[in-house]
Amino acid sequence: MYIGEIARLTGASAKAIRHYESLGLLGRVERAGAYRHYREAELQQVQLIRQAQGLGFRLAELVALLGGRTGEPDWLALAQAMARKRASIAGEVARLQALDLRLQAVSEEILGCLETTPAVLAQCDLTPPARVLSEA
């Protein structure tokens, strides 16, 4: 199949497919004269690349993982890279949850002060709520 067909089937642009090839992610692509001729293996490789990118992998990371010129992805290395990415995401989730708790505390503090009478409101230190925000 030609580049237009593989682009249509994978959702990757022709430019992206040529870029994958230049990085060595597709191995050796056959040529029919001036035209690239893609096989089923390259179609599957482009689909795998697109799926990996959708999971947050950069092309630079994929070069070592997806086999390139050897033609076969390093499945063990790919699984290990996914485990590392999941651990990184878990850390980011924990960081965001802690941030959410701090935001909730500041919001509750502000709302608590706003619910008080005007005489007591003057005692609320709302600007800036540095005590809670500085704990970040």
Coordinates of N, CA and C in Angstrom, one line a residue:
M1 N 0.8 -1.2 0.0 CA 0.0 0.0 0.0 C 0.9 1.2 0.0
Y2 N 0.4 2.3 -0.5 CA 1.1 3.5 -0.6 C 0.9 4.4 0.7
I3 N 1.6 5.5 0.8 CA 1.6 6.3 2.0 C 0.2 6.8 2.3
G4 N -0.6 7.2 1.3 CA -1.9 7.7 1.5 C -2.8 6.7 2.1
E5 N -2.7 5.5 1.7 CA -3.6 4.4 2.3 C -3.2 4.1 3.7
I6 N -1.9 4.0 4.0 CA -1.5 3.8 5.4 C -1.9 5.0 6.3
A7 N -1.8 6.2 5.7 CA -2.2 7.3 6.5 C -3.7 7.3 6.8
R8 N -4.5 6.9 5.8 CA -5.9 6.8 6.0 C -6.3 5.7 7.0
L9 N -5.6 4.6 7.0 CA -5.9 3.5 7.9 C -5.5 3.7 9.3
T10 N -4.4 4.5 9.5 CA -3.9 4.7 10.9 C -4.3 6.1 11.5
G11 N -4.7 7.0 10.6 CA -4.9 8.4 11.2 C -3.7 9.2 11.3
A12 N -2.5 8.7 10.9 CA -1.3 9.5 10.9 C -1.1 10.2 9.6
S13 N -0.6 11.4 9.6 CA -0.4 12.1 8.4 C 0.8 11.5 7.6
A14 N 0.8 11.7 6.3 CA 1.9 11.2 5.5 C 3.2 11.8 6.0
K15 N 3.2 13.0 6.4 CA 4.4 13.6 7.0 C 4.9 12.9 8.2
A16 N 4.0 12.5 9.1 CA 4.3 11.8 10.3 C 4.9 10.4 10.0
I17 N 4.3 9.8 9.0 CA 4.8 8.4 8.6 C 6.2 8.5 8.1
R18 N 6.5 9.6 7.2 CA 7.8 9.7 6.7 C 8.8 10.1 7.9
H19 N 8.3 10.8 8.9 CA 9.1 11.1 10.0 C 9.5 9.8 10.8
Y20 N 8.5 9.0 11.0 CA 8.7 7.7 11.7 C 9.8 6.9 11.0
E21 N 9.7 6.9 9.7 CA 10.7 6.2 8.9 C 12.1 6.8 9.1
S22 N 12.1 8.1 9.1 CA 13.5 8.8 9.2 C 14.1 8.5 10.6
L23 N 13.2 8.3 11.6 CA 13.7 8.0 12.9 C 14.1 6.5 13.0
G24 N 13.8 5.7 12.0 CA 14.1 4.3 12.1 C 13.0 3.5 12.8
L25 N 11.8 4.1 13.0 CA 10.8 3.3 13.7 C 10.1 2.3 12.8
L26 N 10.2 2.4 11.5 CA 9.5 1.5 10.6 C 10.4 0.5 9.9
G27 N 11.7 0.5 10.3 CA 12.6 -0.4 9.7 C 12.8 0.0 8.2
R28 N 13.1 -0.9 7.4 CA 13.4 -0.6 6.0 C 12.1 -0.7 5.2
V29 N 11.7 0.4 4.7 CA 10.4 0.4 3.9 C 10.8 0.2 2.4
E30 N 10.1 -0.7 1.8 CA 10.4 -1.1 0.4 C 10.0 0.1 -0.5
R31 N 10.6 0.2 -1.6 CA 10.3 1.2 -2.6 C 9.9 0.6 -3.9
A32 N 8.9 1.2 -4.5 CA 8.5 0.8 -5.9 C 8.8 2.0 -6.8
G33 N 10.0 2.1 -7.3 CA 10.4 3.3 -8.0 C 10.6 4.4 -7.0
A34 N 9.9 5.6 -7.2 CA 10.1 6.7 -6.3 C 9.1 6.6 -5.1
Y35 N 8.2 5.6 -5.1 CA 7.2 5.5 -4.1 C 7.5 4.5 -3.0
R36 N 7.2 4.8 -1.8 CA 7.3 3.9 -0.7 C 6.2 2.9 -0.8
H37 N 6.5 1.6 -0.6 CA 5.4 0.6 -0.6 C 5.4 0.0 0.8
Y38 N 4.3 0.2 1.5 CA 4.2 -0.3 2.9 C 3.5 -1.6 2.9
R39 N 4.0 -2.5 3.8 CA 3.4 -3.8 4.0 C 2.5 -3.8 5.3
E40 N 1.9 -4.9 5.6 CA 1.1 -5.0 6.8 C 1.9 -4.8 8.0
A41 N 3.2 -5.2 8.0 CA 4.0 -5.0 9.2 C 4.2 -3.5 9.5
E42 N 4.4 -2.7 8.5 CA 4.5 -1.2 8.7 C 3.2 -0.6 9.2
L43 N 2.1 -1.1 8.6 CA 0.8 -0.7 9.1 C 0.7 -0.9 10.6
Q44 N 1.0 -2.1 11.0 CA 0.9 -2.5 12.4 C 1.8 -1.6 13.3
Q45 N 3.0 -1.4 12.7 CA 4.0 -0.6 13.5 C 3.5 0.9 13.7
V46 N 2.9 1.4 12.6 CA 2.4 2.8 12.7 C 1.3 2.8 13.7
Q47 N 0.4 1.8 13.7 CA -0.7 1.7 14.7 C -0.1 1.7 16.1
L48 N 0.9 0.9 16.3 CA 1.6 0.7 17.6 C 2.2 2.1 18.0
I49 N 2.9 2.7 17.1 CA 3.4 4.0 17.4 C 2.4 5.0 17.9
R50 N 1.3 5.1 17.1 CA 0.2 6.0 17.5 C -0.4 5.7 18.8
Q51 N -0.6 4.4 19.1 CA -1.1 3.9 20.4 C -0.2 4.3 21.5
A52 N 1.1 4.1 21.3 CA 2.1 4.5 22.4 C 2.1 6.0 22.6
Q53 N 2.0 6.7 21.5 CA 2.0 8.2 21.7 C 0.7 8.6 22.4
G54 N -0.4 7.9 22.2 CA -1.6 8.2 22.9 C -1.5 7.9 24.4
L55 N -0.6 7.0 24.7 CA -0.3 6.7 26.1 C 0.7 7.5 26.8
G56 N 1.2 8.5 26.0 CA 2.1 9.5 26.6 C 3.6 9.3 26.3
F57 N 3.9 8.4 25.4 CA 5.3 8.1 25.0 C 5.7 9.1 23.9
R58 N 6.9 9.6 24.0 CA 7.5 10.5 23.0 C 8.2 9.6 21.9
L59 N 8.3 10.1 20.7 CA 9.0 9.4 19.7 C 10.4 9.0 20.1
A60 N 11.1 9.9 20.7 CA 12.4 9.6 21.1 C 12.5 8.4 22.1
E61 N 11.5 8.2 22.9 CA 11.4 7.0 23.8 C 11.2 5.8 23.0
L62 N 10.4 5.9 21.9 CA 9.9 4.7 21.2 C 11.0 4.2 20.3
V63 N 12.0 5.0 19.9 CA 13.0 4.5 19.0 C 13.7 3.2 19.5
A64 N 14.1 3.2 20.8 CA 14.7 2.1 21.4 C 13.8 0.9 21.7
L65 N 12.5 1.3 21.8 CA 11.5 0.2 22.3 C 10.9 -0.5 21.1
L66 N 10.7 0.1 20.0 CA 9.9 -0.5 19.0 C 10.6 -1.2 17.8
G67 N 11.9 -1.4 18.1 CA 12.6 -2.3 17.2 C 13.3 -1.6 16.0
G68 N 12.6 -0.6 15.4 CA 13.2 0.0 14.3 C 13.7 -0.9 13.2
R69 N 14.9 -0.8 12.9 CA 15.5 -1.6 11.8 C 15.5 -3.1 12.1
T70 N 15.4 -3.5 13.4 CA 15.4 -4.9 13.6 C 14.0 -5.5 13.3
G71 N 13.0 -4.6 13.2 CA 11.7 -5.1 12.8 C 10.8 -5.6 13.9
E72 N 11.3 -5.9 15.0 CA 10.4 -6.5 16.1 C 10.5 -5.6 17.4
P73 N 9.4 -5.2 17.9 CA 9.4 -4.4 19.1 C 10.0 -5.2 20.3
D74 N 10.7 -4.5 21.2 CA 11.2 -5.1 22.4 C 10.1 -5.1 23.4
W75 N 9.3 -6.1 23.4 CA 8.1 -6.1 24.2 C 8.4 -6.0 25.7
L76 N 9.4 -6.7 26.2 CA 9.8 -6.6 27.6 C 10.2 -5.2 28.0
A77 N 11.0 -4.5 27.2 CA 11.4 -3.1 27.4 C 10.2 -2.2 27.4
L78 N 9.3 -2.5 26.4 CA 8.1 -1.7 26.3 C 7.2 -1.8 27.6
A79 N 7.1 -3.0 28.1 CA 6.3 -3.3 29.3 C 7.0 -2.6 30.5
Q80 N 8.3 -2.6 30.6 CA 9.0 -2.0 31.7 C 8.9 -0.4 31.6
A81 N 8.9 0.1 30.4 CA 8.7 1.5 30.2 C 7.3 2.0 30.6
M82 N 6.4 1.1 30.3 CA 5.0 1.4 30.7 C 4.9 1.4 32.2
A83 N 5.5 0.4 32.9 CA 5.5 0.4 34.3 C 6.1 1.7 34.9
R84 N 7.2 2.1 34.3 CA 7.9 3.4 34.8 C 6.9 4.5 34.6
K85 N 6.3 4.6 33.5 CA 5.4 5.7 33.2 C 4.2 5.7 34.1
R86 N 3.7 4.5 34.5 CA 2.6 4.4 35.4 C 3.0 4.8 36.8
A87 N 4.2 4.5 37.2 CA 4.7 5.0 38.5 C 4.9 6.5 38.5
S88 N 5.3 7.0 37.4 CA 5.4 8.5 37.3 C 4.0 9.1 37.4
I89 N 3.1 8.6 36.8 CA 1.7 9.1 36.8 C 1.1 9.0 38.2
A90 N 1.4 7.9 38.9 CA 0.9 7.7 40.2 C 1.5 8.8 41.1
G91 N 2.7 9.1 41.0 CA 3.3 10.2 41.7 C 2.7 11.5 41.4
E92 N 2.4 11.8 40.2 CA 1.7 13.0 39.8 C 0.3 13.1 40.3
V93 N -0.4 11.9 40.3 CA -1.7 11.9 40.9 C -1.7 12.2 42.4
A94 N -0.7 11.7 43.1 CA -0.6 11.9 44.5 C -0.3 13.4 44.7
R95 N 0.6 14.0 43.9 CA 0.9 15.4 44.0 C -0.4 16.3 43.8
L96 N -1.1 15.9 42.8 CA -2.3 16.7 42.5 C -3.4 16.5 43.5
Q97 N -3.5 15.3 44.1 CA -4.5 15.1 45.2 C -4.1 16.0 46.4
A98 N -2.8 16.1 46.7 CA -2.4 16.9 47.9 C -2.6 18.4 47.6
L99 N -2.4 18.8 46.3 CA -2.7 20.2 45.9 C -4.2 20.4 46.1
D100 N -5.1 19.5 45.7 CA -6.5 19.6 45.8 C -6.9 19.8 47.2
L101 N -6.3 19.0 48.1 CA -6.6 19.1 49.6 C -6.2 20.5 50.1
R102 N -5.1 21.0 49.7 CA -4.7 22.4 50.1 C -5.6 23.4 49.6
L103 N -6.0 23.3 48.3 CA -7.0 24.2 47.7 C -8.3 24.2 48.5
Q104 N -8.8 23.0 48.8 CA -10.0 22.8 49.6 C -9.9 23.5 51.0
A105 N -8.7 23.4 51.6 CA -8.5 24.0 53.0 C -8.6 25.5 52.9
V106 N -7.9 26.1 51.9 CA -7.9 27.5 51.7 C -9.3 28.0 51.4
S107 N -10.0 27.3 50.5 CA -11.4 27.7 50.1 C -12.3 27.6 51.4
E108 N -12.2 26.6 52.2 CA -13.0 26.5 53.4 C -12.6 27.6 54.4
E109 N -11.4 27.9 54.5 CA -11.0 29.0 55.4 C -11.6 30.4 54.9
I110 N -11.5 30.6 53.6 CA -12.1 31.8 53.1 C -13.6 31.9 53.3
L111 N -14.3 30.8 53.0 CA -15.7 30.8 53.1 C -16.1 30.9 54.6
G112 N -15.3 30.3 55.5 CA -15.6 30.4 56.9 C -15.5 31.8 57.4
C113 N -14.5 32.5 56.9 CA -14.4 33.9 57.3 C -15.5 34.8 56.7
L114 N -15.9 34.5 55.5 CA -17.0 35.3 54.9 C -18.3 35.1 55.5
E115 N -18.5 33.9 56.2 CA -19.8 33.7 56.9 C -19.8 34.3 58.3
T116 N -18.8 34.9 58.8 CA -18.8 35.5 60.1 C -19.4 36.9 60.0
T117 N -19.6 37.5 61.2 CA -20.1 38.9 61.2 C -19.0 39.8 60.8
P118 N -19.4 41.1 60.3 CA -18.4 42.0 59.9 C -17.3 42.3 60.9
A119 N -17.7 42.4 62.2 CA -16.7 42.7 63.3 C -15.7 41.6 63.3
V120 N -16.1 40.3 63.2 CA -15.2 39.2 63.3 C -14.4 39.1 61.9
L121 N -15.1 39.5 60.8 CA -14.5 39.4 59.5 C -13.1 40.1 59.4
A122 N -13.1 41.2 60.1 CA -11.8 42.0 60.2 C -10.7 41.2 60.8
Q123 N -11.0 40.2 61.6 CA -10.0 39.4 62.2 C -9.5 38.3 61.3
C124 N -10.2 38.0 60.2 CA -9.8 37.0 59.3 C -8.7 37.5 58.4
D125 N -7.6 36.8 58.3 CA -6.5 37.2 57.5 C -6.6 36.5 56.1
L126 N -7.4 37.2 55.2 CA -7.7 36.6 53.9 C -6.7 37.0 52.8
T127 N -5.9 38.1 53.1 CA -5.0 38.6 52.1 C -3.6 38.6 52.6
P128 N -2.7 37.9 52.1 CA -3.0 36.7 51.3 C -3.1 35.5 52.3
P129 N -3.8 34.4 51.8 CA -3.8 33.2 52.7 C -2.5 32.5 52.6
A130 N -1.5 33.2 52.9 CA -0.1 32.7 52.8 C 0.2 31.5 53.7
R131 N -0.4 31.4 54.8 CA -0.2 30.3 55.7 C -0.5 29.0 55.0
V132 N -1.6 28.8 54.4 CA -2.0 27.6 53.8 C -1.3 27.4 52.5
L133 N -1.2 28.5 51.7 CA -0.6 28.4 50.4 C 0.9 28.1 50.4
S134 N 1.6 28.6 51.5 CA 3.0 28.4 51.5 C 3.4 27.0 51.9
E135 N 2.4 26.2 52.3 CA 2.7 24.8 52.6 C 2.8 24.0 51.4
A136 N 2.6 24.6 50.2 CA 2.8 23.9 48.9 C 4.1 23.5 48.7

